[in-house]
GROMACS .gro file of C-alpha atoms in nm:
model
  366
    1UNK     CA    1  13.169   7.941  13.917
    2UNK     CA    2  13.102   7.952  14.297
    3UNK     CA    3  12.715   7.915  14.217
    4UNK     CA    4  12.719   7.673  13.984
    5UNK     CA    5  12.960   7.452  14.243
    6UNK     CA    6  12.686   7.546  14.493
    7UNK     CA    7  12.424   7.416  14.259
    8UNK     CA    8  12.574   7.143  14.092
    9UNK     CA    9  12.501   7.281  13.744
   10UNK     CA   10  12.853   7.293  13.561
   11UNK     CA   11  12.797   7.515  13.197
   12UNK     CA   12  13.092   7.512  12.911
   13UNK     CA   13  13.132   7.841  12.844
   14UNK     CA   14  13.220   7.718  12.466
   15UNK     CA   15  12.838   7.581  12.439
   16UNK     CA   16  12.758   7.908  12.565
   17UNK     CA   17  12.862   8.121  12.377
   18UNK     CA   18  12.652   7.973  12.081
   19UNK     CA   19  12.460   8.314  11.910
   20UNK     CA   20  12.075   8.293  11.967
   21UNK     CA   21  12.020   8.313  11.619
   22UNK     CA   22  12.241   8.007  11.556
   23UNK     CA   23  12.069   7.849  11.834
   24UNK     CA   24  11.685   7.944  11.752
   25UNK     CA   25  11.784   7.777  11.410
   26UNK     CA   26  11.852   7.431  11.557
   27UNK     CA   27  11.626   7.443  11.767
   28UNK     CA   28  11.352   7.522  11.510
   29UNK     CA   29  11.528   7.218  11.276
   30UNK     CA   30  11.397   7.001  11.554
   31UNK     CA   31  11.084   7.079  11.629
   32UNK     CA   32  10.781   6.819  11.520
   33UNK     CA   33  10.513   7.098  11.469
   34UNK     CA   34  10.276   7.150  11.184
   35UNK     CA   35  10.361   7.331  10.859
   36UNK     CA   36  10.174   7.619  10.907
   37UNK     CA   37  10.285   7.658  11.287
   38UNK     CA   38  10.674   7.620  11.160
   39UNK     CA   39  10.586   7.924  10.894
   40UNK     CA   40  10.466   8.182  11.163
   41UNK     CA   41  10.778   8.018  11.422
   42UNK     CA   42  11.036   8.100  11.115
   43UNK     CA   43  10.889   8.442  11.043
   44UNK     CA   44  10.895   8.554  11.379
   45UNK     CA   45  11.247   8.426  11.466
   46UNK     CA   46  11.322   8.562  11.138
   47UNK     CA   47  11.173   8.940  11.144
   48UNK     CA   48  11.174   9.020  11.497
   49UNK     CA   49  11.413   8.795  11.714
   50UNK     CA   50  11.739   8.759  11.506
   51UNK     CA   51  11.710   9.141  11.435
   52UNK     CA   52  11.702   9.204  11.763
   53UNK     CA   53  11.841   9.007  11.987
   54UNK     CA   54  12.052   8.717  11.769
   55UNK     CA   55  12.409   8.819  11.755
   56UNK     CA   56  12.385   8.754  12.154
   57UNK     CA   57  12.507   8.488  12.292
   58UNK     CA   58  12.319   8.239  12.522
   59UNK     CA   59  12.474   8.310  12.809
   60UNK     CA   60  12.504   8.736  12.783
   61UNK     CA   61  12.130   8.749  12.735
   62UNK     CA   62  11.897   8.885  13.116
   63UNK     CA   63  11.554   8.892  13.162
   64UNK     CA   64  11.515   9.251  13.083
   65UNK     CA   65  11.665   9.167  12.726
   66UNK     CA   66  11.348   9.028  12.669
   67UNK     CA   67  11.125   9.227  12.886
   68UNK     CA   68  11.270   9.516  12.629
   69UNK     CA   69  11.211   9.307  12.335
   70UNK     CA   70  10.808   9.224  12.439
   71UNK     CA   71  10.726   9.621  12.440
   72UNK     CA   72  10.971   9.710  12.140
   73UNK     CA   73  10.783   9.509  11.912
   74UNK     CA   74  10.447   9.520  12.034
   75UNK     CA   75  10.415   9.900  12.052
   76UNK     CA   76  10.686   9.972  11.757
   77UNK     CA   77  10.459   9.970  11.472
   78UNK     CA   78  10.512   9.556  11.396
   79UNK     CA   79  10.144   9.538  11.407
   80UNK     CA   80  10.170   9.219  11.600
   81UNK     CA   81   9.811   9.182  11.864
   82UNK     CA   82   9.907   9.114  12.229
   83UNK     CA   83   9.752   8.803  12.161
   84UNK     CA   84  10.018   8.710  11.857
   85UNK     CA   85  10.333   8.831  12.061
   86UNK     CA   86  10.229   8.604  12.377
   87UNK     CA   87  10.204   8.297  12.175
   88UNK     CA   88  10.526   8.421  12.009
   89UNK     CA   89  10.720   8.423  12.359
   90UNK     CA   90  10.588   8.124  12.444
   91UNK     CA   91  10.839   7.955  12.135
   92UNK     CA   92  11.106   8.189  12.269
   93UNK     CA   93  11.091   8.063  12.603
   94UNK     CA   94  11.090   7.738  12.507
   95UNK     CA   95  11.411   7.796  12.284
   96UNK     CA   96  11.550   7.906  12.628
   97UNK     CA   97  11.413   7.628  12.764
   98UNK     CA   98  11.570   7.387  12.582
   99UNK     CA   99  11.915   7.565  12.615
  100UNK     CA  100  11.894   7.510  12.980
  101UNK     CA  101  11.817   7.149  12.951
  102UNK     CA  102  12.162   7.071  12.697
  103UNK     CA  103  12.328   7.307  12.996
  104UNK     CA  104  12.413   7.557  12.772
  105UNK     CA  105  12.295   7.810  13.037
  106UNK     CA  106  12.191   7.763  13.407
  107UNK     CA  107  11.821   7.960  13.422
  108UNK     CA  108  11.560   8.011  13.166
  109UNK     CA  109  11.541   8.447  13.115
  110UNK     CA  110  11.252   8.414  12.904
  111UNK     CA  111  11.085   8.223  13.133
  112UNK     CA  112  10.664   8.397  13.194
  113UNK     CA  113  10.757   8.722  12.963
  114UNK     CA  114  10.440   8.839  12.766
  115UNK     CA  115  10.201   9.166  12.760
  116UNK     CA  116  10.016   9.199  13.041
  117UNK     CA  117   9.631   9.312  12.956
  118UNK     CA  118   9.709   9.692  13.109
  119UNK     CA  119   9.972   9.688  12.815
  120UNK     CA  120   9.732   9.645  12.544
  121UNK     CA  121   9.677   9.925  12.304
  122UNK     CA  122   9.316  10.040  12.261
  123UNK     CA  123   9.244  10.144  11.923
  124UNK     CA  124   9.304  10.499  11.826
  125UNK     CA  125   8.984  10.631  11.681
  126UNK     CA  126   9.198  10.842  11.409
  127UNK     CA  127   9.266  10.529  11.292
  128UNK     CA  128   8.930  10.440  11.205
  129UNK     CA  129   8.837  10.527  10.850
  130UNK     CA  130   8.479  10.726  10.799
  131UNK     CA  131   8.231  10.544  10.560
  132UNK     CA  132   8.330  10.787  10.275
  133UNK     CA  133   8.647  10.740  10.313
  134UNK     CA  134   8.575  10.351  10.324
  135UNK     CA  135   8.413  10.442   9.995
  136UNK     CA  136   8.717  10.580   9.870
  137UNK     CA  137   8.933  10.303   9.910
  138UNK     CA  138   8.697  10.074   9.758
  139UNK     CA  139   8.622  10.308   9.447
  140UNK     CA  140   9.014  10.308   9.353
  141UNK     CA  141   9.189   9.981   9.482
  142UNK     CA  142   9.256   9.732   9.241
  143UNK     CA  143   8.890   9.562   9.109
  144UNK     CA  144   8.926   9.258   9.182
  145UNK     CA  145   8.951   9.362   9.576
  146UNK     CA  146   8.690   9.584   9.610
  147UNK     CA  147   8.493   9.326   9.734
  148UNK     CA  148   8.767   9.236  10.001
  149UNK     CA  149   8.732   9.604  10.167
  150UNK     CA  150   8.342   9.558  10.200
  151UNK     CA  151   8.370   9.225  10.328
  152UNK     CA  152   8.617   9.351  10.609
  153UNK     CA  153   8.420   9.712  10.659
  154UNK     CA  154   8.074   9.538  10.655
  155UNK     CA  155   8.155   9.169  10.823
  156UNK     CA  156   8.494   9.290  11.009
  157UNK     CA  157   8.680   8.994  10.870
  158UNK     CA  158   9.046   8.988  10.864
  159UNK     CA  159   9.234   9.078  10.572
  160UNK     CA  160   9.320   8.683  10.552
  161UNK     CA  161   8.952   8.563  10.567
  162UNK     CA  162   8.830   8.783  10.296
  163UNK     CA  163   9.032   8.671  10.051
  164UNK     CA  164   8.923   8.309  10.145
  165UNK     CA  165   8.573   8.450  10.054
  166UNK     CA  166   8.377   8.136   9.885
  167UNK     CA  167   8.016   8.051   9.713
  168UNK     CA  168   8.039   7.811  10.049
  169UNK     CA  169   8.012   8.103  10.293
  170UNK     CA  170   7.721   8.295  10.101
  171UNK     CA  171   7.404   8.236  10.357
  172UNK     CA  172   7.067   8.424  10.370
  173UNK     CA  173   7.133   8.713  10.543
  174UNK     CA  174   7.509   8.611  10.688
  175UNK     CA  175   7.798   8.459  10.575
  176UNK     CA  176   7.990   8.163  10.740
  177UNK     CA  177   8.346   8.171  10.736
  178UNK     CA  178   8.539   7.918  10.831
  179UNK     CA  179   8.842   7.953  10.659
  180UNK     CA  180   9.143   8.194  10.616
  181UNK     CA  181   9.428   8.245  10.353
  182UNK     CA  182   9.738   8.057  10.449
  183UNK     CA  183  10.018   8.245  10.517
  184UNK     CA  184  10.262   8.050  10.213
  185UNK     CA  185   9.936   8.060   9.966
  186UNK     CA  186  10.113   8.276   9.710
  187UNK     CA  187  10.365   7.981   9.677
  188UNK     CA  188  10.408   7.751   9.386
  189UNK     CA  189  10.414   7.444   9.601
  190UNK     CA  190  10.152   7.575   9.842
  191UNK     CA  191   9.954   7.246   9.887
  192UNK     CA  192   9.718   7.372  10.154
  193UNK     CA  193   9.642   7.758  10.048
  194UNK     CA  194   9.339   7.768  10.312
  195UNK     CA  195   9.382   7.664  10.675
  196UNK     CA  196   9.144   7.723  10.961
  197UNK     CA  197   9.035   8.036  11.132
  198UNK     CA  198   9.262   8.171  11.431
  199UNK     CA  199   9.165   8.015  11.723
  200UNK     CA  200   8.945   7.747  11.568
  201UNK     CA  201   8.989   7.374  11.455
  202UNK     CA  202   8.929   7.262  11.104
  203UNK     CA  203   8.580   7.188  11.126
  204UNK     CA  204   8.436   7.534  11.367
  205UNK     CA  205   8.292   7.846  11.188
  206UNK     CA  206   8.133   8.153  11.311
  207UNK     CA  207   7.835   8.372  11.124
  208UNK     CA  208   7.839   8.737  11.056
  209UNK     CA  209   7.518   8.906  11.026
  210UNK     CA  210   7.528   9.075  10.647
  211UNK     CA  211   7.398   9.425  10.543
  212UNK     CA  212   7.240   9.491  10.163
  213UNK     CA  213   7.545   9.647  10.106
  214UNK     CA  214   7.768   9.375  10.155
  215UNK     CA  215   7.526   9.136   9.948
  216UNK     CA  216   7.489   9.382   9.673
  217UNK     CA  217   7.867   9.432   9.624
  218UNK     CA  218   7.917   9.022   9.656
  219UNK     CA  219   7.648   8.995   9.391
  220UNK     CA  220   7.833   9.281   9.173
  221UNK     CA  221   8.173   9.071   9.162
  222UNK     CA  222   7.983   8.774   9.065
  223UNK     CA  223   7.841   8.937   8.740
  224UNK     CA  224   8.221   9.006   8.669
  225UNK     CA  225   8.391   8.728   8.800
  226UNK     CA  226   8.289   8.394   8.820
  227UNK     CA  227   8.422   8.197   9.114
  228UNK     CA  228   8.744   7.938   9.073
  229UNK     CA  229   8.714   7.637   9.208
  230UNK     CA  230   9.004   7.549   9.452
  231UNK     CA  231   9.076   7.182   9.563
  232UNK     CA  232   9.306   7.089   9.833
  233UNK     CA  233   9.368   6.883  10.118
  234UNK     CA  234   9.250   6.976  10.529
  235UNK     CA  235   9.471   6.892  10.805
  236UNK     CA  236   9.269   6.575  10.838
  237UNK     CA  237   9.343   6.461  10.503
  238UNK     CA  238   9.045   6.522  10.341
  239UNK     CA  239   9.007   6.683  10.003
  240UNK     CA  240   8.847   6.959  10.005
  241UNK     CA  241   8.680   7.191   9.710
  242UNK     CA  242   8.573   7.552   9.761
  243UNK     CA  243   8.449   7.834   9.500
  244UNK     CA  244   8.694   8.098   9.604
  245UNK     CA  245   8.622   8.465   9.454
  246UNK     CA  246   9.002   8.589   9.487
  247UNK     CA  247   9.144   8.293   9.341
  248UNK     CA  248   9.370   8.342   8.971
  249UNK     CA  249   9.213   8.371   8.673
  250UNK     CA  250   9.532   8.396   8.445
  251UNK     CA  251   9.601   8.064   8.258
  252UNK     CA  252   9.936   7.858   8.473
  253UNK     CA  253   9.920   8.157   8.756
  254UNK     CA  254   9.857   7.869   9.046
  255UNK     CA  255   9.878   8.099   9.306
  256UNK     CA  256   9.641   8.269   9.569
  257UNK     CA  257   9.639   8.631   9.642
  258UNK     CA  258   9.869   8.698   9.938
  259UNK     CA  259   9.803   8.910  10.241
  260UNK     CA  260  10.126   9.140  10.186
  261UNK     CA  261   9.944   9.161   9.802
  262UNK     CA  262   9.643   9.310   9.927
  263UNK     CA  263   9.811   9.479  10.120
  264UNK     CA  264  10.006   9.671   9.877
  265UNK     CA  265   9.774   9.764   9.702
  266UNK     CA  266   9.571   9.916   9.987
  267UNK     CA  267   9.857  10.138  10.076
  268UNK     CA  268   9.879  10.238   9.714
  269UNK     CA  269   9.541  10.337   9.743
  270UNK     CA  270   9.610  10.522  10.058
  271UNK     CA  271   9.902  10.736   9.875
  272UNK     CA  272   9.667  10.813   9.608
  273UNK     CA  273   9.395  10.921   9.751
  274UNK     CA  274   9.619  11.124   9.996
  275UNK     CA  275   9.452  10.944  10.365
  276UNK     CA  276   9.808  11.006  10.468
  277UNK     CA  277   9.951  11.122  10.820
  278UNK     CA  278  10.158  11.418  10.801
  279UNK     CA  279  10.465  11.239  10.753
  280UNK     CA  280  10.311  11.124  10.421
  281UNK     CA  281  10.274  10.757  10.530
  282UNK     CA  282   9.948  10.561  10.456
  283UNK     CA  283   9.676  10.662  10.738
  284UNK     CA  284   9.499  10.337  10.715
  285UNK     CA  285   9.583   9.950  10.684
  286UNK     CA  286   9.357   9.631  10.595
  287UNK     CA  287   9.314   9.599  10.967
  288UNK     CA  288   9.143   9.959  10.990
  289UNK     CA  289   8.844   9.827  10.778
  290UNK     CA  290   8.785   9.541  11.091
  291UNK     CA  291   8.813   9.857  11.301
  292UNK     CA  292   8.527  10.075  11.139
  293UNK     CA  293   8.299   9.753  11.153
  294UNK     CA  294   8.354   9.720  11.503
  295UNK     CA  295   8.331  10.074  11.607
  296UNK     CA  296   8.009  10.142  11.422
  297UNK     CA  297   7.839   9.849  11.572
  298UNK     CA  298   7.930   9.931  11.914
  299UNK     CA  299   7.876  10.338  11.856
  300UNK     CA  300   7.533  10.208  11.722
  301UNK     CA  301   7.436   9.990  12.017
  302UNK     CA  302   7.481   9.663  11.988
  303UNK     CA  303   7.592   9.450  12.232
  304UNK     CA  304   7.964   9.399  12.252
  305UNK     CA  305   7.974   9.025  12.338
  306UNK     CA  306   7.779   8.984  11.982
  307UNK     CA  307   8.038   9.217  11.832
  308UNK     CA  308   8.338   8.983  12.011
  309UNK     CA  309   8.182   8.675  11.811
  310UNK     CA  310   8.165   8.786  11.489
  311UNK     CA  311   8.524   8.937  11.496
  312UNK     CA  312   8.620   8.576  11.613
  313UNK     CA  313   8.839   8.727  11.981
  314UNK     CA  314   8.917   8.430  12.152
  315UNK     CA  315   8.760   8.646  12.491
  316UNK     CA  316   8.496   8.903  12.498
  317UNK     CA  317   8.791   9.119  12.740
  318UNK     CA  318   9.036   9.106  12.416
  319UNK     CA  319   8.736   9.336  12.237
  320UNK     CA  320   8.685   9.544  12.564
  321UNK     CA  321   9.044   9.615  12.566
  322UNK     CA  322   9.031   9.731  12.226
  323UNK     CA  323   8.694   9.902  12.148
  324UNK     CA  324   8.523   9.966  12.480
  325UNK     CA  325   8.611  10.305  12.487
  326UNK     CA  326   8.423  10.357  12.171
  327UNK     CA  327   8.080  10.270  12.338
  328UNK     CA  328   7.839  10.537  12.379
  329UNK     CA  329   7.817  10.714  12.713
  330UNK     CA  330   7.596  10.582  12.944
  331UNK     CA  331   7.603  10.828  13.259
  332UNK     CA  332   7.284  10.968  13.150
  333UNK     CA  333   7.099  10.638  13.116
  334UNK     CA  334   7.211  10.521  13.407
  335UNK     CA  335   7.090  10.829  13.580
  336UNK     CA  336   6.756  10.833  13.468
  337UNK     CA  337   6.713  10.386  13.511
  338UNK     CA  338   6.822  10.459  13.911
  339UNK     CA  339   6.590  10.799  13.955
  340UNK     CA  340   6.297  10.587  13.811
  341UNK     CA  341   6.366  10.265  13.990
  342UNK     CA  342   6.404  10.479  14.341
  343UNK     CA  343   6.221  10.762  14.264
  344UNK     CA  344   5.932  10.723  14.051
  345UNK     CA  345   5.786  11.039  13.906
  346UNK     CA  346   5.495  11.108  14.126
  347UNK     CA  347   5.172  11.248  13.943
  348UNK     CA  348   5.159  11.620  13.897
  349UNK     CA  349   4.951  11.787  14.167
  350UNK     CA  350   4.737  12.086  14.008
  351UNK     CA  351   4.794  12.349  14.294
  352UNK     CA  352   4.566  12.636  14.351
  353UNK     CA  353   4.687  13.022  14.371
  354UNK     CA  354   4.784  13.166  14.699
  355UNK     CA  355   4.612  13.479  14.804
  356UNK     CA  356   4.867  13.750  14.748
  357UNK     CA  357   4.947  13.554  14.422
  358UNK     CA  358   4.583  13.655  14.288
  359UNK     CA  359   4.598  13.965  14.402
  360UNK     CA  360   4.973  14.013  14.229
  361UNK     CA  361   4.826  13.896  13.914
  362UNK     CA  362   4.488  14.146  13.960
  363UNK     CA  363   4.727  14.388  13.991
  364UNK     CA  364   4.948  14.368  13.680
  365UNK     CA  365   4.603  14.299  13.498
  366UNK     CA  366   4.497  14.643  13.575
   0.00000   0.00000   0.00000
């Protein structure tokens, strides 16, 4: 009471005492955001902040509440990039925000919380699946998606852009992607099922460079499958038509394959085939296909700012981070560029035999 007299900031302790789940809610009511941007807010709030931190009230929450939060969920198995959880606590601090502004509490703790780039988990090369094993996903996962793991081993899409695989992003020698599943396609009233890639407005792409493999497996789908044609409207307005591989083929199904579908069954696939840890869970996830594309590029040589792109990173560092200890060891080339670039190899001199060293070898001769 003596510091907020000082400060001139007087707080009910009725407003409060207002939960943070009660509060999140209200504050997500009023938000003028897009559709898609409300869906990931709600989930989050939904999955990872009410669970964890929502029965607190406004004013009994600190700074290392959150700080605790930020590292429980990135490095607790919610599979949630560094990336994804800073955008995340940017909403959460602005919940808190806005709770200091209706002087429901004096200072903002979730004010500049997010993982910090020493935080961020390379990728565990157990959890990178061997081309046989790749095979052996794709050999017993449900038919229709055996062309989703080669897209994502070959291309390194994400499990979202694969199944927004199209006749539109079919070029010679690449494929074009520019756009992803949306996260409520599965729904009935779904009235945009594809949005735009992460990081990218409407109208951006990027090109993946495609192996035979990848074109030979697209062209064996085709022969069983003939694309559905999906029409729906961009975030401009504009109607849009694409000739989508993974759409439904059942008469009055109307919905797209979801990413927690796919997902299933990949897991299921994972049980079956036993690529299980020891605790019998599933070794591998959608995600772990991106990973084997990335790590056999880079174990292969080539460049990792060309990798970055076609995995779509928003920064060249976000692939370093993850991959760069899977490039090949270069303290022998870099040995032998400096000893030729300082000390050229000189021409061999052709020296003749000493004295005593003829006589030596007259010796043994005898």
């Amino acid at each position: 009471m003596e510091q907020e007299k000082q400060t001139r900031v007087r707080v009910d302790p009725a407003r409060s005492a207002v939960p943070l789940s009660v509060w999140a809610g209200e504050w997500l009511e009023r938000r003028v955001i897009g559709e898609a941007t409300r869906c990931n807010y709600a989930g989050f709030v939904r999955n990872h902040l009410v669970p964890s931190l929502g029965r607190k009230p406004l004013a009994r929450l600190a700074r290392r509440d959150f700080e605790r939060f930020v590292q429980d969920i990135y490095r607790g198995g919610a599979g949630l990039a560094a990336s994804t959880v800073n955008d995340r606590m940017v909403m959460v601090a602005a919940i808190m925000e806005a709770a200091v502004v209706d002087k429901r509490i004096t200072e903002n703790p979730a004010r500049g919380i997010r993982i910090s780039r020493r935080d961020v988990v390379a990728v565990d090369e157990d959890a990178v699946p061997t081309p046989a094993e790749v095979d052996l996903i794709a050999a017993h996962i449900t038919p229709p998606f055996r062309l989703a793991v080669y897209l994502q081993a070959g291309t390194g899409q994400r499990p979202s852009e694969a199944l927004a695989f199209s006749n539109e992003c079919r070029r010679s020698g690449f494929v074009r992607i520019r756009w992803q599943v949306s996260a409520k396609a599965h729904r009935e009233d779904c009235q945009a099922p594809f949005v735009p890639l992460k990081h990218r407005l409407e109208k951006e792409s990027r090109d993946i460079p495609t192996a035979l493999f990848v074109e030979q497996e697209v062209d064996a789908h085709l022969r069983r499958w003939k694309p559905v044609p999906v029409i729906f409207t961009g975030q401009k307005g504009k109607r849009i038509r694409l000739e989508t591989f993974f759409a439904p083929r059942q008469p009055g199904a109307g919905v797209m394959p979801s990413i927690a579908s796919y997902g299933y069954q990949f897991k299921k696939v994972c049980l079956l085939a036993g690529l299980v840890y020891l605790d019998g869970k599933a070794k591998y996830t959608p995600r772990s296909l991106r990973h084997f594309f990335a790590s056999t590029a880079l174990a292969n040589g080539v460049p990792i700012h060309e990798v970055s792109r076609w995995l779509g990173h928003r920064s060249v560092k976000t692939t370093v981070d993850i991959y760069g200890h899977l490039l090949p060891g270069a303290w022998e080339r870099c040995r032998e560029i400096l000893q030729r670039s300082m000390r050229p190899v000189a021409p061999e001199v052709v020296s003749l035999p000493s004295k005593e060293a003829s006589l030596s070898a007259n010796n043994q001769a005898a």
